[in-house]
Amino acid sequence: MNKITKFITRHKNARRLGLSYCRTSSFNLPETININGNSINLDYPEEKGIFIDFLSIFLDDDYGLAEFRKNNISKIIDIGANVGFFSIASRFFFPDSEIHAYEPNLDLKSYLSHNFSQLNIELCTQAVGNKSGSVKLELMGESNQTRVNESSSGSTEMVSLDSVVKKVGGKIDLLKMDCEGSEWDILEDPESLRQVDNITLEYHLWANQEDHDYAKDLLKSHGFKIIKYEPSSEFGIICGSKN
């Protein structure tokens, strides 16, 4: 995306949320955004990563929510919710959907509870993996870099993707993942992924020492057609659909 196209996209998406965007250097994170005619108050920690995530999710639509709008999306799972920006954006694009947001970092619970209070989004304070168990959190600095490590002595519950699928009735219309390396374990569960129609995720190459083609091939092996793909140096965002 060139600079002119990015500016036009950000300006248009900001207006939809009741915001003004002229340039990144003068843009401040809002305290309130408009979601389908409702004024939603936001709460978040003062972190550079939060600012970047806001631009990425709301103004750039890096996770491709507009791409999925033509599909029948009624059940959405957000794994690695952080302060809830993806789930909030999902409510904008899919106002009647059922949304479940998973975030194991309890330091973010108050922000999430506040941000979801007007939007009928269910908060689950658990990690998600390819099996149930427990994990320890590894705080890497800013909140959006929190990692989980499987450990029998961990104090945080991890639930399996299979149990998440069953909880929502056996089918996920849109699965989002941004879980700092844990995505690779989840993507090793072909049975559960058969019940997922659309997927969007940020993948991290440091976690498995593979390349970008590996991420694309892995999604294709689960039956997804790649509809959006944005590789970077050590990570990338990829979207796939079975429709």
JSON list of C-alpha atoms in Angstrom, two decimals:
[
{"chain": "A", "resi": 1, "resn": "MET", "atom": "CA", "xyz": [0.00, 0.00, 0.00]},
{"chain": "A", "resi": 2, "resn": "ASN", "atom": "CA", "xyz": [1.55, 3.32, -1.06]},
{"chain": "A", "resi": 3, "resn": "LYS", "atom": "CA", "xyz": [1.44, 6.44, 1.12]},
{"chain": "A", "resi": 4, "resn": "ILE", "atom": "CA", "xyz": [-1.45, 8.08, -0.71]},
{"chain": "A", "resi": 5, "resn": "THR", "atom": "CA", "xyz": [-3.60, 4.95, -0.59]},
{"chain": "A", "resi": 6, "resn": "LYS", "atom": "CA", "xyz": [-2.78, 4.45, 3.10]},
{"chain": "A", "resi": 7, "resn": "PHE", "atom": "CA", "xyz": [-3.73, 8.05, 3.90]},
{"chain": "A", "resi": 8, "resn": "ILE", "atom": "CA", "xyz": [-7.05, 7.75, 2.06]},
{"chain": "A", "resi": 9, "resn": "THR", "atom": "CA", "xyz": [-7.81, 4.44, 3.79]},
{"chain": "A", "resi": 10, "resn": "ARG", "atom": "CA", "xyz": [-6.98, 5.80, 7.25]},
{"chain": "A", "resi": 11, "resn": "HIS", "atom": "CA", "xyz": [-8.91, 9.01, 6.68]},
{"chain": "A", "resi": 12, "resn": "LYS", "atom": "CA", "xyz": [-12.01, 7.10, 5.51]},
{"chain": "A", "resi": 13, "resn": "ASN", "atom": "CA", "xyz": [-11.88, 4.53, 8.31]},
{"chain": "A", "resi": 14, "resn": "ALA", "atom": "CA", "xyz": [-11.33, 7.22, 10.94]},
{"chain": "A", "resi": 15, "resn": "ARG", "atom": "CA", "xyz": [-14.43, 9.11, 9.76]},
{"chain": "A", "resi": 16, "resn": "ARG", "atom": "CA", "xyz": [-16.50, 5.93, 10.09]},
{"chain": "A", "resi": 17, "resn": "LEU", "atom": "CA", "xyz": [-15.50, 5.84, 13.75]},
{"chain": "A", "resi": 18, "resn": "GLY", "atom": "CA", "xyz": [-16.24, 9.52, 14.29]},
{"chain": "A", "resi": 19, "resn": "LEU", "atom": "CA", "xyz": [-12.55, 10.46, 14.27]},
{"chain": "A", "resi": 20, "resn": "SER", "atom": "CA", "xyz": [-10.30, 12.75, 12.28]},
{"chain": "A", "resi": 21, "resn": "TYR", "atom": "CA", "xyz": [-7.02, 11.57, 10.75]},
{"chain": "A", "resi": 22, "resn": "CYS", "atom": "CA", "xyz": [-4.55, 13.88, 8.99]},
{"chain": "A", "resi": 23, "resn": "ARG", "atom": "CA", "xyz": [-1.18, 12.33, 9.75]},
{"chain": "A", "resi": 24, "resn": "THR", "atom": "CA", "xyz": [0.23, 9.81, 12.20]},
{"chain": "A", "resi": 25, "resn": "SER", "atom": "CA", "xyz": [2.43, 12.36, 13.98]},
{"chain": "A", "resi": 26, "resn": "SER", "atom": "CA", "xyz": [-0.60, 14.43, 14.98]},
{"chain": "A", "resi": 27, "resn": "PHE", "atom": "CA", "xyz": [-3.00, 11.58, 15.66]},
{"chain": "A", "resi": 28, "resn": "ASN", "atom": "CA", "xyz": [-3.84, 10.80, 19.27]},
{"chain": "A", "resi": 29, "resn": "LEU", "atom": "CA", "xyz": [-5.63, 7.72, 20.51]},
{"chain": "A", "resi": 30, "resn": "PRO", "atom": "CA", "xyz": [-9.26, 8.62, 21.11]},
{"chain": "A", "resi": 31, "resn": "GLU", "atom": "CA", "xyz": [-11.12, 8.25, 24.37]},
{"chain": "A", "resi": 32, "resn": "THR", "atom": "CA", "xyz": [-14.35, 7.60, 22.47]},
{"chain": "A", "resi": 33, "resn": "ILE", "atom": "CA", "xyz": [-15.23, 6.00, 19.12]},
{"chain": "A", "resi": 34, "resn": "ASN", "atom": "CA", "xyz": [-18.51, 5.55, 17.28]},
{"chain": "A", "resi": 35, "resn": "ILE", "atom": "CA", "xyz": [-19.58, 1.94, 16.78]},
{"chain": "A", "resi": 36, "resn": "ASN", "atom": "CA", "xyz": [-22.77, 1.60, 14.73]},
{"chain": "A", "resi": 37, "resn": "GLY", "atom": "CA", "xyz": [-24.21, 4.83, 16.07]},
{"chain": "A", "resi": 38, "resn": "ASN", "atom": "CA", "xyz": [-23.18, 4.23, 19.68]},
{"chain": "A", "resi": 39, "resn": "SER", "atom": "CA", "xyz": [-20.49, 6.22, 21.48]},
{"chain": "A", "resi": 40, "resn": "ILE", "atom": "CA", "xyz": [-18.04, 3.74, 23.04]},
{"chain": "A", "resi": 41, "resn": "ASN", "atom": "CA", "xyz": [-15.62, 4.87, 25.74]},
{"chain": "A", "resi": 42, "resn": "LEU", "atom": "CA", "xyz": [-12.18, 3.28, 25.52]},
{"chain": "A", "resi": 43, "resn": "ASP", "atom": "CA", "xyz": [-9.68, 2.51, 28.24]},
{"chain": "A", "resi": 44, "resn": "TYR", "atom": "CA", "xyz": [-6.12, 1.33, 27.58]},
{"chain": "A", "resi": 45, "resn": "PRO", "atom": "CA", "xyz": [-2.60, 1.57, 28.99]},
{"chain": "A", "resi": 46, "resn": "GLU", "atom": "CA", "xyz": [-0.30, 4.27, 27.65]},
{"chain": "A", "resi": 47, "resn": "GLU", "atom": "CA", "xyz": [1.93, 2.10, 25.45]},
{"chain": "A", "resi": 48, "resn": "LYS", "atom": "CA", "xyz": [3.42, 2.59, 22.00]},
{"chain": "A", "resi": 49, "resn": "GLY", "atom": "CA", "xyz": [2.23, -0.87, 21.02]},
{"chain": "A", "resi": 50, "resn": "ILE", "atom": "CA", "xyz": [-1.37, 0.06, 21.84]},
{"chain": "A", "resi": 51, "resn": "PHE", "atom": "CA", "xyz": [-1.09, 3.07, 19.52]},
{"chain": "A", "resi": 52, "resn": "ILE", "atom": "CA", "xyz": [0.30, 0.88, 16.72]},
{"chain": "A", "resi": 53, "resn": "ASP", "atom": "CA", "xyz": [-2.42, -1.73, 17.27]},
{"chain": "A", "resi": 54, "resn": "PHE", "atom": "CA", "xyz": [-5.13, 0.93, 17.03]},
{"chain": "A", "resi": 55, "resn": "LEU", "atom": "CA", "xyz": [-3.82, 2.13, 13.68]},
{"chain": "A", "resi": 56, "resn": "SER", "atom": "CA", "xyz": [-3.38, -1.45, 12.45]},
{"chain": "A", "resi": 57, "resn": "ILE", "atom": "CA", "xyz": [-6.81, -2.73, 13.46]},
{"chain": "A", "resi": 58, "resn": "PHE", "atom": "CA", "xyz": [-9.12, 0.27, 13.12]},
{"chain": "A", "resi": 59, "resn": "LEU", "atom": "CA", "xyz": [-7.54, 2.50, 10.45]},
{"chain": "A", "resi": 60, "resn": "ASP", "atom": "CA", "xyz": [-5.57, 0.03, 8.28]},
{"chain": "A", "resi": 61, "resn": "ASP", "atom": "CA", "xyz": [-7.80, -3.03, 8.79]},
{"chain": "A", "resi": 62, "resn": "ASP", "atom": "CA", "xyz": [-4.71, -5.25, 8.67]},
{"chain": "A", "resi": 63, "resn": "TYR", "atom": "CA", "xyz": [-6.74, -8.24, 9.84]},
{"chain": "A", "resi": 64, "resn": "GLY", "atom": "CA", "xyz": [-8.96, -7.96, 6.78]},
{"chain": "A", "resi": 65, "resn": "LEU", "atom": "CA", "xyz": [-12.35, -7.60, 8.44]},
{"chain": "A", "resi": 66, "resn": "ALA", "atom": "CA", "xyz": [-13.69, -5.80, 5.37]},
{"chain": "A", "resi": 67, "resn": "GLU", "atom": "CA", "xyz": [-12.60, -8.81, 3.28]},
{"chain": "A", "resi": 68, "resn": "PHE", "atom": "CA", "xyz": [-14.79, -11.11, 5.38]},
{"chain": "A", "resi": 69, "resn": "ARG", "atom": "CA", "xyz": [-17.83, -8.85, 5.26]},
{"chain": "A", "resi": 70, "resn": "LYS", "atom": "CA", "xyz": [-19.23, -10.66, 2.22]},
{"chain": "A", "resi": 71, "resn": "ASN", "atom": "CA", "xyz": [-19.25, -13.93, 4.20]},
{"chain": "A", "resi": 72, "resn": "ASN", "atom": "CA", "xyz": [-21.83, -15.08, 6.72]},
{"chain": "A", "resi": 73, "resn": "ILE", "atom": "CA", "xyz": [-20.04, -14.25, 9.98]},
{"chain": "A", "resi": 74, "resn": "SER", "atom": "CA", "xyz": [-22.07, -14.87, 13.12]},
{"chain": "A", "resi": 75, "resn": "LYS", "atom": "CA", "xyz": [-19.55, -16.43, 15.57]},
{"chain": "A", "resi": 76, "resn": "ILE", "atom": "CA", "xyz": [-16.15, -14.81, 16.13]},
{"chain": "A", "resi": 77, "resn": "ILE", "atom": "CA", "xyz": [-13.29, -15.97, 18.36]},
{"chain": "A", "resi": 78, "resn": "ASP", "atom": "CA", "xyz": [-10.54, -13.48, 19.24]},
{"chain": "A", "resi": 79, "resn": "ILE", "atom": "CA", "xyz": [-7.44, -15.25, 20.63]},
{"chain": "A", "resi": 80, "resn": "GLY", "atom": "CA", "xyz": [-4.95, -12.80, 22.09]},
{"chain": "A", "resi": 81, "resn": "ALA", "atom": "CA", "xyz": [-7.42, -9.96, 22.60]},
{"chain": "A", "resi": 82, "resn": "ASN", "atom": "CA", "xyz": [-5.03, -7.60, 24.46]},
{"chain": "A", "resi": 83, "resn": "VAL", "atom": "CA", "xyz": [-7.29, -4.60, 25.25]},
{"chain": "A", "resi": 84, "resn": "GLY", "atom": "CA", "xyz": [-9.98, -5.70, 22.82]},
{"chain": "A", "resi": 85, "resn": "PHE", "atom": "CA", "xyz": [-9.47, -3.60, 19.69]},
{"chain": "A", "resi": 86, "resn": "PHE", "atom": "CA", "xyz": [-10.05, -6.48, 17.25]},
{"chain": "A", "resi": 87, "resn": "SER", "atom": "CA", "xyz": [-13.24, -7.56, 19.01]},
{"chain": "A", "resi": 88, "resn": "ILE", "atom": "CA", "xyz": [-14.51, -3.97, 19.01]},
{"chain": "A", "resi": 89, "resn": "ALA", "atom": "CA", "xyz": [-13.73, -3.62, 15.30]},
{"chain": "A", "resi": 90, "resn": "SER", "atom": "CA", "xyz": [-15.52, -6.92, 14.71]},
{"chain": "A", "resi": 91, "resn": "ARG", "atom": "CA", "xyz": [-18.62, -5.53, 16.40]},
{"chain": "A", "resi": 92, "resn": "PHE", "atom": "CA", "xyz": [-18.46, -2.59, 13.94]},
{"chain": "A", "resi": 93, "resn": "PHE", "atom": "CA", "xyz": [-18.28, -4.87, 10.89]},
{"chain": "A", "resi": 94, "resn": "PHE", "atom": "CA", "xyz": [-20.58, -7.60, 12.22]},
{"chain": "A", "resi": 95, "resn": "PRO", "atom": "CA", "xyz": [-23.05, -5.89, 14.57]},
{"chain": "A", "resi": 96, "resn": "ASP", "atom": "CA", "xyz": [-25.17, -9.00, 15.19]},
{"chain": "A", "resi": 97, "resn": "SER", "atom": "CA", "xyz": [-22.31, -11.47, 15.70]},
{"chain": "A", "resi": 98, "resn": "GLU", "atom": "CA", "xyz": [-21.49, -13.50, 18.80]},
{"chain": "A", "resi": 99, "resn": "ILE", "atom": "CA", "xyz": [-17.96, -12.55, 19.91]},
{"chain": "A", "resi": 100, "resn": "HIS", "atom": "CA", "xyz": [-15.74, -14.34, 22.45]},
{"chain": "A", "resi": 101, "resn": "ALA", "atom": "CA", "xyz": [-12.42, -12.70, 23.34]},
{"chain": "A", "resi": 102, "resn": "TYR", "atom": "CA", "xyz": [-9.62, -14.71, 24.99]},
{"chain": "A", "resi": 103, "resn": "GLU", "atom": "CA", "xyz": [-6.88, -12.89, 26.92]},
{"chain": "A", "resi": 104, "resn": "PRO", "atom": "CA", "xyz": [-4.87, -14.60, 29.69]},
{"chain": "A", "resi": 105, "resn": "ASN", "atom": "CA", "xyz": [-3.10, -11.47, 31.00]},
{"chain": "A", "resi": 106, "resn": "LEU", "atom": "CA", "xyz": [-5.18, -10.48, 34.02]},
{"chain": "A", "resi": 107, "resn": "ASP", "atom": "CA", "xyz": [-3.46, -7.09, 34.13]},
{"chain": "A", "resi": 108, "resn": "LEU", "atom": "CA", "xyz": [-5.65, -6.23, 31.14]},
{"chain": "A", "resi": 109, "resn": "LYS", "atom": "CA", "xyz": [-8.94, -7.46, 32.58]},
{"chain": "A", "resi": 110, "resn": "SER", "atom": "CA", "xyz": [-10.13, -4.05, 33.78]},
{"chain": "A", "resi": 111, "resn": "TYR", "atom": "CA", "xyz": [-9.46, -2.48, 30.37]},
{"chain": "A", "resi": 112, "resn": "LEU", "atom": "CA", "xyz": [-11.26, -5.29, 28.57]},
{"chain": "A", "resi": 113, "resn": "SER", "atom": "CA", "xyz": [-14.24, -5.25, 30.92]},
{"chain": "A", "resi": 114, "resn": "HIS", "atom": "CA", "xyz": [-14.58, -1.51, 30.41]},
{"chain": "A", "resi": 115, "resn": "ASN", "atom": "CA", "xyz": [-14.20, -1.65, 26.63]},
{"chain": "A", "resi": 116, "resn": "PHE", "atom": "CA", "xyz": [-16.66, -4.52, 26.23]},
{"chain": "A", "resi": 117, "resn": "SER", "atom": "CA", "xyz": [-19.29, -3.26, 28.67]},
{"chain": "A", "resi": 118, "resn": "GLN", "atom": "CA", "xyz": [-21.47, -1.66, 25.97]},
{"chain": "A", "resi": 119, "resn": "LEU", "atom": "CA", "xyz": [-20.80, -4.15, 23.18]},
{"chain": "A", "resi": 120, "resn": "ASN", "atom": "CA", "xyz": [-22.02, -7.58, 24.34]},
{"chain": "A", "resi": 121, "resn": "ILE", "atom": "CA", "xyz": [-18.61, -9.23, 23.92]},
{"chain": "A", "resi": 122, "resn": "GLU", "atom": "CA", "xyz": [-17.77, -12.16, 26.20]},
{"chain": "A", "resi": 123, "resn": "LEU", "atom": "CA", "xyz": [-14.39, -11.95, 27.92]},
{"chain": "A", "resi": 124, "resn": "CYS", "atom": "CA", "xyz": [-12.58, -15.22, 28.67]},
{"chain": "A", "resi": 125, "resn": "THR", "atom": "CA", "xyz": [-9.46, -14.82, 30.84]},
{"chain": "A", "resi": 126, "resn": "GLN", "atom": "CA", "xyz": [-7.77, -17.94, 29.51]},
{"chain": "A", "resi": 127, "resn": "ALA", "atom": "CA", "xyz": [-5.02, -18.87, 27.08]},
{"chain": "A", "resi": 128, "resn": "VAL", "atom": "CA", "xyz": [-5.89, -21.06, 24.08]},
{"chain": "A", "resi": 129, "resn": "GLY", "atom": "CA", "xyz": [-3.72, -23.90, 22.78]},
{"chain": "A", "resi": 130, "resn": "ASN", "atom": "CA", "xyz": [-4.05, -27.26, 21.04]},
{"chain": "A", "resi": 131, "resn": "LYS", "atom": "CA", "xyz": [-4.82, -28.92, 24.38]},
{"chain": "A", "resi": 132, "resn": "SER", "atom": "CA", "xyz": [-6.04, -28.02, 27.84]},
{"chain": "A", "resi": 133, "resn": "GLY", "atom": "CA", "xyz": [-3.60, -27.39, 30.68]},
{"chain": "A", "resi": 134, "resn": "SER", "atom": "CA", "xyz": [-1.91, -24.51, 32.44]},
{"chain": "A", "resi": 135, "resn": "VAL", "atom": "CA", "xyz": [0.62, -21.89, 31.41]},
{"chain": "A", "resi": 136, "resn": "LYS", "atom": "CA", "xyz": [2.92, -19.29, 32.86]},
{"chain": "A", "resi": 137, "resn": "LEU", "atom": "CA", "xyz": [2.81, -15.79, 31.44]},
{"chain": "A", "resi": 138, "resn": "GLU", "atom": "CA", "xyz": [6.03, -14.24, 30.20]},
{"chain": "A", "resi": 139, "resn": "LEU", "atom": "CA", "xyz": [5.74, -10.45, 30.28]},
{"chain": "A", "resi": 140, "resn": "MET", "atom": "CA", "xyz": [8.07, -9.13, 27.57]},
{"chain": "A", "resi": 141, "resn": "GLY", "atom": "CA", "xyz": [7.58, -5.42, 28.13]},
{"chain": "A", "resi": 142, "resn": "GLU", "atom": "CA", "xyz": [4.45, -3.95, 26.61]},
{"chain": "A", "resi": 143, "resn": "SER", "atom": "CA", "xyz": [1.17, -5.76, 27.08]},
{"chain": "A", "resi": 144, "resn": "ASN", "atom": "CA", "xyz": [0.76, -6.82, 23.44]},
{"chain": "A", "resi": 145, "resn": "GLN", "atom": "CA", "xyz": [3.98, -8.84, 23.65]},
{"chain": "A", "resi": 146, "resn": "THR", "atom": "CA", "xyz": [2.89, -11.16, 26.46]},
{"chain": "A", "resi": 147, "resn": "ARG", "atom": "CA", "xyz": [3.77, -14.79, 25.78]},
{"chain": "A", "resi": 148, "resn": "VAL", "atom": "CA", "xyz": [2.62, -18.01, 27.41]},
{"chain": "A", "resi": 149, "resn": "ASN", "atom": "CA", "xyz": [4.68, -21.08, 28.25]},
{"chain": "A", "resi": 150, "resn": "GLU", "atom": "CA", "xyz": [3.04, -24.39, 29.01]},
{"chain": "A", "resi": 151, "resn": "SER", "atom": "CA", "xyz": [3.78, -25.41, 32.60]},
{"chain": "A", "resi": 152, "resn": "SER", "atom": "CA", "xyz": [2.11, -27.75, 35.08]},
{"chain": "A", "resi": 153, "resn": "SER", "atom": "CA", "xyz": [2.92, -25.20, 37.80]},
{"chain": "A", "resi": 154, "resn": "GLY", "atom": "CA", "xyz": [1.44, -22.28, 35.84]},
{"chain": "A", "resi": 155, "resn": "SER", "atom": "CA", "xyz": [-1.37, -20.33, 37.45]},
{"chain": "A", "resi": 156, "resn": "THR", "atom": "CA", "xyz": [-3.18, -19.47, 34.21]},
{"chain": "A", "resi": 157, "resn": "GLU", "atom": "CA", "xyz": [-5.63, -21.86, 32.61]},
{"chain": "A", "resi": 158, "resn": "MET", "atom": "CA", "xyz": [-5.18, -22.90, 28.98]},
{"chain": "A", "resi": 159, "resn": "VAL", "atom": "CA", "xyz": [-8.15, -24.31, 27.10]},
{"chain": "A", "resi": 160, "resn": "SER", "atom": "CA", "xyz": [-8.00, -26.26, 23.85]},
{"chain": "A", "resi": 161, "resn": "LEU", "atom": "CA", "xyz": [-9.26, -24.90, 20.55]},
{"chain": "A", "resi": 162, "resn": "ASP", "atom": "CA", "xyz": [-11.51, -27.96, 20.47]},
{"chain": "A", "resi": 163, "resn": "SER", "atom": "CA", "xyz": [-13.24, -26.83, 23.67]},
{"chain": "A", "resi": 164, "resn": "VAL", "atom": "CA", "xyz": [-13.62, -23.32, 22.24]},
{"chain": "A", "resi": 165, "resn": "VAL", "atom": "CA", "xyz": [-15.29, -24.76, 19.14]},
{"chain": "A", "resi": 166, "resn": "LYS", "atom": "CA", "xyz": [-17.67, -26.84, 21.26]},
{"chain": "A", "resi": 167, "resn": "LYS", "atom": "CA", "xyz": [-18.49, -23.86, 23.48]},
{"chain": "A", "resi": 168, "resn": "VAL", "atom": "CA", "xyz": [-19.87, -21.92, 20.52]},
{"chain": "A", "resi": 169, "resn": "GLY", "atom": "CA", "xyz": [-21.86, -24.82, 19.11]},
{"chain": "A", "resi": 170, "resn": "GLY", "atom": "CA", "xyz": [-19.38, -26.65, 16.90]},
{"chain": "A", "resi": 171, "resn": "LYS", "atom": "CA", "xyz": [-18.58, -23.98, 14.29]},
{"chain": "A", "resi": 172, "resn": "ILE", "atom": "CA", "xyz": [-16.42, -20.82, 14.22]},
{"chain": "A", "resi": 173, "resn": "ASP", "atom": "CA", "xyz": [-17.15, -18.40, 11.41]},
{"chain": "A", "resi": 174, "resn": "LEU", "atom": "CA", "xyz": [-14.06, -16.24, 12.02]},
{"chain": "A", "resi": 175, "resn": "LEU", "atom": "CA", "xyz": [-11.02, -17.15, 14.09]},
{"chain": "A", "resi": 176, "resn": "LYS", "atom": "CA", "xyz": [-8.47, -14.43, 14.86]},
{"chain": "A", "resi": 177, "resn": "MET", "atom": "CA", "xyz": [-5.11, -15.10, 16.49]},
{"chain": "A", "resi": 178, "resn": "ASP", "atom": "CA", "xyz": [-2.40, -12.78, 17.74]},
{"chain": "A", "resi": 179, "resn": "CYS", "atom": "CA", "xyz": [-0.87, -14.83, 20.52]},
{"chain": "A", "resi": 180, "resn": "GLU", "atom": "CA", "xyz": [2.88, -14.24, 20.26]},
{"chain": "A", "resi": 181, "resn": "GLY", "atom": "CA", "xyz": [4.02, -17.61, 18.94]},
{"chain": "A", "resi": 182, "resn": "SER", "atom": "CA", "xyz": [1.27, -19.82, 20.34]},
{"chain": "A", "resi": 183, "resn": "GLU", "atom": "CA", "xyz": [-0.45, -19.72, 16.95]},
{"chain": "A", "resi": 184, "resn": "TRP", "atom": "CA", "xyz": [1.78, -22.54, 15.68]},
{"chain": "A", "resi": 185, "resn": "ASP", "atom": "CA", "xyz": [0.55, -24.97, 18.37]},
{"chain": "A", "resi": 186, "resn": "ILE", "atom": "CA", "xyz": [-3.06, -24.07, 17.64]},
{"chain": "A", "resi": 187, "resn": "LEU", "atom": "CA", "xyz": [-2.49, -24.60, 13.92]},
{"chain": "A", "resi": 188, "resn": "GLU", "atom": "CA", "xyz": [-1.45, -28.19, 14.73]},
{"chain": "A", "resi": 189, "resn": "ASP", "atom": "CA", "xyz": [-5.08, -29.07, 15.49]},
{"chain": "A", "resi": 190, "resn": "PRO", "atom": "CA", "xyz": [-6.55, -30.04, 12.08]},
{"chain": "A", "resi": 191, "resn": "GLU", "atom": "CA", "xyz": [-9.73, -31.54, 13.54]},
{"chain": "A", "resi": 192, "resn": "SER", "atom": "CA", "xyz": [-10.76, -28.30, 15.24]},
{"chain": "A", "resi": 193, "resn": "LEU", "atom": "CA", "xyz": [-9.68, -26.16, 12.28]},
{"chain": "A", "resi": 194, "resn": "ARG", "atom": "CA", "xyz": [-12.09, -28.12, 10.09]},
{"chain": "A", "resi": 195, "resn": "GLN", "atom": "CA", "xyz": [-14.80, -26.29, 12.02]},
{"chain": "A", "resi": 196, "resn": "VAL", "atom": "CA", "xyz": [-13.36, -22.86, 11.19]},
{"chain": "A", "resi": 197, "resn": "ASP", "atom": "CA", "xyz": [-14.61, -21.17, 7.99]},
{"chain": "A", "resi": 198, "resn": "ASN", "atom": "CA", "xyz": [-12.44, -18.03, 8.04]},
{"chain": "A", "resi": 199, "resn": "ILE", "atom": "CA", "xyz": [-9.16, -17.22, 9.74]},
{"chain": "A", "resi": 200, "resn": "THR", "atom": "CA", "xyz": [-6.98, -14.14, 10.26]},
{"chain": "A", "resi": 201, "resn": "LEU", "atom": "CA", "xyz": [-3.77, -14.12, 12.25]},
{"chain": "A", "resi": 202, "resn": "GLU", "atom": "CA", "xyz": [-0.47, -12.50, 12.99]},
{"chain": "A", "resi": 203, "resn": "TYR", "atom": "CA", "xyz": [2.24, -15.15, 12.84]},
{"chain": "A", "resi": 204, "resn": "HIS", "atom": "CA", "xyz": [5.70, -14.94, 14.38]},
{"chain": "A", "resi": 205, "resn": "LEU", "atom": "CA", "xyz": [8.68, -16.55, 12.65]},
{"chain": "A", "resi": 206, "resn": "TRP", "atom": "CA", "xyz": [10.94, -16.30, 15.71]},
{"chain": "A", "resi": 207, "resn": "ALA", "atom": "CA", "xyz": [8.72, -18.91, 17.36]},
{"chain": "A", "resi": 208, "resn": "ASN", "atom": "CA", "xyz": [9.31, -21.70, 14.84]},
{"chain": "A", "resi": 209, "resn": "GLN", "atom": "CA", "xyz": [12.29, -20.60, 12.70]},
{"chain": "A", "resi": 210, "resn": "GLU", "atom": "CA", "xyz": [10.31, -21.16, 9.50]},
{"chain": "A", "resi": 211, "resn": "ASP", "atom": "CA", "xyz": [9.71, -18.77, 6.60]},
{"chain": "A", "resi": 212, "resn": "HIS", "atom": "CA", "xyz": [6.68, -16.90, 5.27]},
{"chain": "A", "resi": 213, "resn": "ASP", "atom": "CA", "xyz": [5.85, -19.59, 2.72]},
{"chain": "A", "resi": 214, "resn": "TYR", "atom": "CA", "xyz": [5.47, -22.05, 5.59]},
{"chain": "A", "resi": 215, "resn": "ALA", "atom": "CA", "xyz": [2.66, -19.94, 7.05]},
{"chain": "A", "resi": 216, "resn": "LYS", "atom": "CA", "xyz": [0.84, -19.79, 3.71]},
{"chain": "A", "resi": 217, "resn": "ASP", "atom": "CA", "xyz": [1.29, -23.49, 3.04]},
{"chain": "A", "resi": 218, "resn": "LEU", "atom": "CA", "xyz": [0.06, -24.38, 6.52]},
{"chain": "A", "resi": 219, "resn": "LEU", "atom": "CA", "xyz": [-3.18, -22.45, 6.08]},
{"chain": "A", "resi": 220, "resn": "LYS", "atom": "CA", "xyz": [-3.68, -23.98, 2.64]},
{"chain": "A", "resi": 221, "resn": "SER", "atom": "CA", "xyz": [-3.19, -27.46, 4.13]},
{"chain": "A", "resi": 222, "resn": "HIS", "atom": "CA", "xyz": [-6.17, -26.76, 6.40]},
{"chain": "A", "resi": 223, "resn": "GLY", "atom": "CA", "xyz": [-8.33, -25.87, 3.40]},
{"chain": "A", "resi": 224, "resn": "PHE", "atom": "CA", "xyz": [-8.08, -22.08, 3.49]},
{"chain": "A", "resi": 225, "resn": "LYS", "atom": "CA", "xyz": [-7.72, -19.99, 0.37]},
{"chain": "A", "resi": 226, "resn": "ILE", "atom": "CA", "xyz": [-5.36, -17.07, 1.03]},
{"chain": "A", "resi": 227, "resn": "ILE", "atom": "CA", "xyz": [-7.23, -13.80, 0.58]},
{"chain": "A", "resi": 228, "resn": "LYS", "atom": "CA", "xyz": [-4.78, -11.37, 2.20]},
{"chain": "A", "resi": 229, "resn": "TYR", "atom": "CA", "xyz": [-1.09, -11.67, 2.98]},
{"chain": "A", "resi": 230, "resn": "GLU", "atom": "CA", "xyz": [1.26, -9.06, 4.44]},
{"chain": "A", "resi": 231, "resn": "PRO", "atom": "CA", "xyz": [4.73, -10.42, 5.31]},
{"chain": "A", "resi": 232, "resn": "SER", "atom": "CA", "xyz": [7.23, -8.37, 7.30]},
{"chain": "A", "resi": 233, "resn": "SER", "atom": "CA", "xyz": [10.68, -9.23, 8.64]},
{"chain": "A", "resi": 234, "resn": "GLU", "atom": "CA", "xyz": [10.01, -11.54, 11.60]},
{"chain": "A", "resi": 235, "resn": "PHE", "atom": "CA", "xyz": [6.21, -11.71, 11.41]},
{"chain": "A", "resi": 236, "resn": "GLY", "atom": "CA", "xyz": [3.29, -11.36, 9.05]},
{"chain": "A", "resi": 237, "resn": "ILE", "atom": "CA", "xyz": [-0.49, -11.11, 8.86]},
{"chain": "A", "resi": 238, "resn": "ILE", "atom": "CA", "xyz": [-2.41, -13.62, 6.80]},
{"chain": "A", "resi": 239, "resn": "CYS", "atom": "CA", "xyz": [-6.11, -14.15, 6.12]},
{"chain": "A", "resi": 240, "resn": "GLY", "atom": "CA", "xyz": [-7.79, -17.22, 4.71]},
{"chain": "A", "resi": 241, "resn": "SER", "atom": "CA", "xyz": [-11.29, -18.34, 3.82]},
{"chain": "A", "resi": 242, "resn": "LYS", "atom": "CA", "xyz": [-12.96, -21.61, 2.87]},
{"chain": "A", "resi": 243, "resn": "ASN", "atom": "CA", "xyz": [-15.81, -19.77, 1.15]}
]
